[in-house]
Amino acid sequence: MVSKFSSRRPLDEGEEAEIQKIIASDPDAPEATDEQLAQAKPFAEAFPDLMESIKRARGRPKMAAPKVAVTLRVDPDVLERFQSKGKNWRSDMTQALRKAVGLT
């Protein structure tokens, strides 16, 4: 959508008057009065139950047993063998380590 009003420069009086006329003519969104603005409350204060129901934590959900990042030096031929198995080579390496220590 192309706008004929640019925010890169101040509006002249004619443009400002035209914008105010458009705002005033919108029946679905009348401009709030000073009394209405004085009675306005923040969303969380006006609808605490609804706010609580839509509140969510940011980021990825916590895992029950998150994996631990480590640095591990392995022989090049061992790494090459696992990587040659394809995209899931890390999972294959994990399974091999689990088997080696008796966890599976």
JSON list of C-alpha atoms in Angstrom, two decimals:
[
{"chain": "A", "resi": 1, "resn": "MET", "atom": "CA", "xyz": [0.00, 0.00, 0.00]},
{"chain": "A", "resi": 2, "resn": "VAL", "atom": "CA", "xyz": [1.46, 3.31, -1.04]},
{"chain": "A", "resi": 3, "resn": "SER", "atom": "CA", "xyz": [0.82, 6.27, 1.22]},
{"chain": "A", "resi": 4, "resn": "LYS", "atom": "CA", "xyz": [0.76, 9.81, -0.01]},
{"chain": "A", "resi": 5, "resn": "PHE", "atom": "CA", "xyz": [1.86, 11.01, 3.42]},
{"chain": "A", "resi": 6, "resn": "SER", "atom": "CA", "xyz": [5.51, 10.55, 4.28]},
{"chain": "A", "resi": 7, "resn": "SER", "atom": "CA", "xyz": [6.87, 10.37, 7.82]},
{"chain": "A", "resi": 8, "resn": "ARG", "atom": "CA", "xyz": [10.25, 11.58, 6.59]},
{"chain": "A", "resi": 9, "resn": "ARG", "atom": "CA", "xyz": [9.23, 15.22, 6.61]},
{"chain": "A", "resi": 10, "resn": "PRO", "atom": "CA", "xyz": [6.86, 17.33, 8.69]},
{"chain": "A", "resi": 11, "resn": "LEU", "atom": "CA", "xyz": [3.30, 17.62, 7.36]},
{"chain": "A", "resi": 12, "resn": "ASP", "atom": "CA", "xyz": [2.16, 20.93, 6.05]},
{"chain": "A", "resi": 13, "resn": "GLU", "atom": "CA", "xyz": [-1.11, 22.45, 7.33]},
{"chain": "A", "resi": 14, "resn": "GLY", "atom": "CA", "xyz": [-3.15, 21.15, 4.37]},
{"chain": "A", "resi": 15, "resn": "GLU", "atom": "CA", "xyz": [-1.92, 17.56, 4.83]},
{"chain": "A", "resi": 16, "resn": "GLU", "atom": "CA", "xyz": [-2.55, 17.69, 8.58]},
{"chain": "A", "resi": 17, "resn": "ALA", "atom": "CA", "xyz": [-6.09, 19.01, 7.97]},
{"chain": "A", "resi": 18, "resn": "GLU", "atom": "CA", "xyz": [-6.76, 16.22, 5.45]},
{"chain": "A", "resi": 19, "resn": "ILE", "atom": "CA", "xyz": [-5.55, 13.55, 7.88]},
{"chain": "A", "resi": 20, "resn": "GLN", "atom": "CA", "xyz": [-7.70, 14.98, 10.69]},
{"chain": "A", "resi": 21, "resn": "LYS", "atom": "CA", "xyz": [-10.70, 14.98, 8.32]},
{"chain": "A", "resi": 22, "resn": "ILE", "atom": "CA", "xyz": [-10.12, 11.30, 7.48]},
{"chain": "A", "resi": 23, "resn": "ILE", "atom": "CA", "xyz": [-9.83, 10.42, 11.17]},
{"chain": "A", "resi": 24, "resn": "ALA", "atom": "CA", "xyz": [-13.04, 12.30, 12.03]},
{"chain": "A", "resi": 25, "resn": "SER", "atom": "CA", "xyz": [-14.98, 10.64, 9.20]},
{"chain": "A", "resi": 26, "resn": "ASP", "atom": "CA", "xyz": [-14.22, 7.06, 10.35]},
{"chain": "A", "resi": 27, "resn": "PRO", "atom": "CA", "xyz": [-17.44, 5.78, 12.03]},
{"chain": "A", "resi": 28, "resn": "ASP", "atom": "CA", "xyz": [-15.76, 2.63, 13.36]},
{"chain": "A", "resi": 29, "resn": "ALA", "atom": "CA", "xyz": [-13.00, 4.40, 15.26]},
{"chain": "A", "resi": 30, "resn": "PRO", "atom": "CA", "xyz": [-14.15, 7.68, 16.75]},
{"chain": "A", "resi": 31, "resn": "GLU", "atom": "CA", "xyz": [-11.48, 9.73, 18.46]},
{"chain": "A", "resi": 32, "resn": "ALA", "atom": "CA", "xyz": [-11.47, 9.30, 22.23]},
{"chain": "A", "resi": 33, "resn": "THR", "atom": "CA", "xyz": [-12.62, 12.24, 24.33]},
{"chain": "A", "resi": 34, "resn": "ASP", "atom": "CA", "xyz": [-10.57, 13.70, 27.18]},
{"chain": "A", "resi": 35, "resn": "GLU", "atom": "CA", "xyz": [-13.00, 12.09, 29.67]},
{"chain": "A", "resi": 36, "resn": "GLN", "atom": "CA", "xyz": [-12.56, 8.67, 28.05]},
{"chain": "A", "resi": 37, "resn": "LEU", "atom": "CA", "xyz": [-8.78, 9.03, 28.08]},
{"chain": "A", "resi": 38, "resn": "ALA", "atom": "CA", "xyz": [-8.86, 10.02, 31.77]},
{"chain": "A", "resi": 39, "resn": "GLN", "atom": "CA", "xyz": [-10.75, 6.80, 32.59]},
{"chain": "A", "resi": 40, "resn": "ALA", "atom": "CA", "xyz": [-8.49, 4.57, 30.48]},
{"chain": "A", "resi": 41, "resn": "LYS", "atom": "CA", "xyz": [-6.58, 1.78, 32.28]},
{"chain": "A", "resi": 42, "resn": "PRO", "atom": "CA", "xyz": [-3.73, -0.45, 31.13]},
{"chain": "A", "resi": 43, "resn": "PHE", "atom": "CA", "xyz": [-4.93, -3.75, 29.59]},
{"chain": "A", "resi": 44, "resn": "ALA", "atom": "CA", "xyz": [-3.49, -5.84, 32.45]},
{"chain": "A", "resi": 45, "resn": "GLU", "atom": "CA", "xyz": [-5.35, -3.73, 35.00]},
{"chain": "A", "resi": 46, "resn": "ALA", "atom": "CA", "xyz": [-8.64, -3.69, 33.11]},
{"chain": "A", "resi": 47, "resn": "PHE", "atom": "CA", "xyz": [-8.63, -7.45, 32.31]},
{"chain": "A", "resi": 48, "resn": "PRO", "atom": "CA", "xyz": [-6.34, -9.22, 34.83]},
{"chain": "A", "resi": 49, "resn": "ASP", "atom": "CA", "xyz": [-7.77, -12.72, 34.25]},
{"chain": "A", "resi": 50, "resn": "LEU", "atom": "CA", "xyz": [-7.46, -12.43, 30.49]},
{"chain": "A", "resi": 51, "resn": "MET", "atom": "CA", "xyz": [-3.94, -11.06, 30.82]},
{"chain": "A", "resi": 52, "resn": "GLU", "atom": "CA", "xyz": [-2.93, -13.97, 33.02]},
{"chain": "A", "resi": 53, "resn": "SER", "atom": "CA", "xyz": [-4.35, -16.47, 30.53]},
{"chain": "A", "resi": 54, "resn": "ILE", "atom": "CA", "xyz": [-2.39, -15.06, 27.61]},
{"chain": "A", "resi": 55, "resn": "LYS", "atom": "CA", "xyz": [0.85, -14.38, 29.46]},
{"chain": "A", "resi": 56, "resn": "ARG", "atom": "CA", "xyz": [3.61, -16.70, 28.36]},
{"chain": "A", "resi": 57, "resn": "ALA", "atom": "CA", "xyz": [7.26, -17.11, 29.03]},
{"chain": "A", "resi": 58, "resn": "ARG", "atom": "CA", "xyz": [9.67, -15.95, 26.38]},
{"chain": "A", "resi": 59, "resn": "GLY", "atom": "CA", "xyz": [11.90, -18.34, 24.52]},
{"chain": "A", "resi": 60, "resn": "ARG", "atom": "CA", "xyz": [11.97, -22.08, 24.19]},
{"chain": "A", "resi": 61, "resn": "PRO", "atom": "CA", "xyz": [10.15, -24.14, 26.87]},
{"chain": "A", "resi": 62, "resn": "LYS", "atom": "CA", "xyz": [12.38, -25.64, 29.56]},
{"chain": "A", "resi": 63, "resn": "MET", "atom": "CA", "xyz": [13.32, -29.28, 29.02]},
{"chain": "A", "resi": 64, "resn": "ALA", "atom": "CA", "xyz": [13.15, -31.86, 31.80]},
{"chain": "A", "resi": 65, "resn": "ALA", "atom": "CA", "xyz": [16.65, -33.13, 30.96]},
{"chain": "A", "resi": 66, "resn": "PRO", "atom": "CA", "xyz": [18.44, -30.55, 28.82]},
{"chain": "A", "resi": 67, "resn": "LYS", "atom": "CA", "xyz": [21.52, -31.60, 26.91]},
{"chain": "A", "resi": 68, "resn": "VAL", "atom": "CA", "xyz": [24.90, -30.25, 27.94]},
{"chain": "A", "resi": 69, "resn": "ALA", "atom": "CA", "xyz": [27.24, -28.60, 25.46]},
{"chain": "A", "resi": 70, "resn": "VAL", "atom": "CA", "xyz": [30.79, -29.97, 25.64]},
{"chain": "A", "resi": 71, "resn": "THR", "atom": "CA", "xyz": [33.97, -29.78, 23.63]},
{"chain": "A", "resi": 72, "resn": "LEU", "atom": "CA", "xyz": [35.26, -33.23, 22.75]},
{"chain": "A", "resi": 73, "resn": "ARG", "atom": "CA", "xyz": [38.36, -34.16, 20.81]},
{"chain": "A", "resi": 74, "resn": "VAL", "atom": "CA", "xyz": [37.99, -37.31, 18.72]},
{"chain": "A", "resi": 75, "resn": "ASP", "atom": "CA", "xyz": [40.19, -38.92, 16.13]},
{"chain": "A", "resi": 76, "resn": "PRO", "atom": "CA", "xyz": [39.51, -37.66, 12.61]},
{"chain": "A", "resi": 77, "resn": "ASP", "atom": "CA", "xyz": [38.64, -41.13, 11.29]},
{"chain": "A", "resi": 78, "resn": "VAL", "atom": "CA", "xyz": [36.04, -41.62, 14.05]},
{"chain": "A", "resi": 79, "resn": "LEU", "atom": "CA", "xyz": [34.43, -38.26, 13.33]},
{"chain": "A", "resi": 80, "resn": "GLU", "atom": "CA", "xyz": [34.50, -38.94, 9.60]},
{"chain": "A", "resi": 81, "resn": "ARG", "atom": "CA", "xyz": [32.74, -42.28, 10.11]},
{"chain": "A", "resi": 82, "resn": "PHE", "atom": "CA", "xyz": [29.91, -40.70, 12.12]},
{"chain": "A", "resi": 83, "resn": "GLN", "atom": "CA", "xyz": [29.55, -37.74, 9.75]},
{"chain": "A", "resi": 84, "resn": "SER", "atom": "CA", "xyz": [29.39, -40.07, 6.75]},
{"chain": "A", "resi": 85, "resn": "LYS", "atom": "CA", "xyz": [26.12, -41.47, 8.15]},
{"chain": "A", "resi": 86, "resn": "GLY", "atom": "CA", "xyz": [24.37, -38.22, 7.29]},
{"chain": "A", "resi": 87, "resn": "LYS", "atom": "CA", "xyz": [22.55, -35.34, 8.90]},
{"chain": "A", "resi": 88, "resn": "ASN", "atom": "CA", "xyz": [21.80, -37.08, 12.23]},
{"chain": "A", "resi": 89, "resn": "TRP", "atom": "CA", "xyz": [25.39, -38.09, 12.96]},
{"chain": "A", "resi": 90, "resn": "ARG", "atom": "CA", "xyz": [25.29, -36.42, 16.38]},
{"chain": "A", "resi": 91, "resn": "SER", "atom": "CA", "xyz": [22.35, -38.58, 17.46]},
{"chain": "A", "resi": 92, "resn": "ASP", "atom": "CA", "xyz": [24.17, -41.66, 16.19]},
{"chain": "A", "resi": 93, "resn": "MET", "atom": "CA", "xyz": [27.24, -40.67, 18.22]},
{"chain": "A", "resi": 94, "resn": "THR", "atom": "CA", "xyz": [25.07, -40.18, 21.31]},
{"chain": "A", "resi": 95, "resn": "GLN", "atom": "CA", "xyz": [23.55, -43.64, 20.85]},
{"chain": "A", "resi": 96, "resn": "ALA", "atom": "CA", "xyz": [27.01, -45.21, 20.46]},
{"chain": "A", "resi": 97, "resn": "LEU", "atom": "CA", "xyz": [28.20, -43.48, 23.64]},
{"chain": "A", "resi": 98, "resn": "ARG", "atom": "CA", "xyz": [25.08, -44.59, 25.54]},
{"chain": "A", "resi": 99, "resn": "LYS", "atom": "CA", "xyz": [25.67, -48.15, 24.45]},
{"chain": "A", "resi": 100, "resn": "ALA", "atom": "CA", "xyz": [29.37, -47.95, 25.40]},
{"chain": "A", "resi": 101, "resn": "VAL", "atom": "CA", "xyz": [28.60, -46.85, 28.96]},
{"chain": "A", "resi": 102, "resn": "GLY", "atom": "CA", "xyz": [25.70, -49.26, 29.41]},
{"chain": "A", "resi": 103, "resn": "LEU", "atom": "CA", "xyz": [22.77, -46.83, 29.33]},
{"chain": "A", "resi": 104, "resn": "THR", "atom": "CA", "xyz": [20.88, -48.76, 26.63]}
]
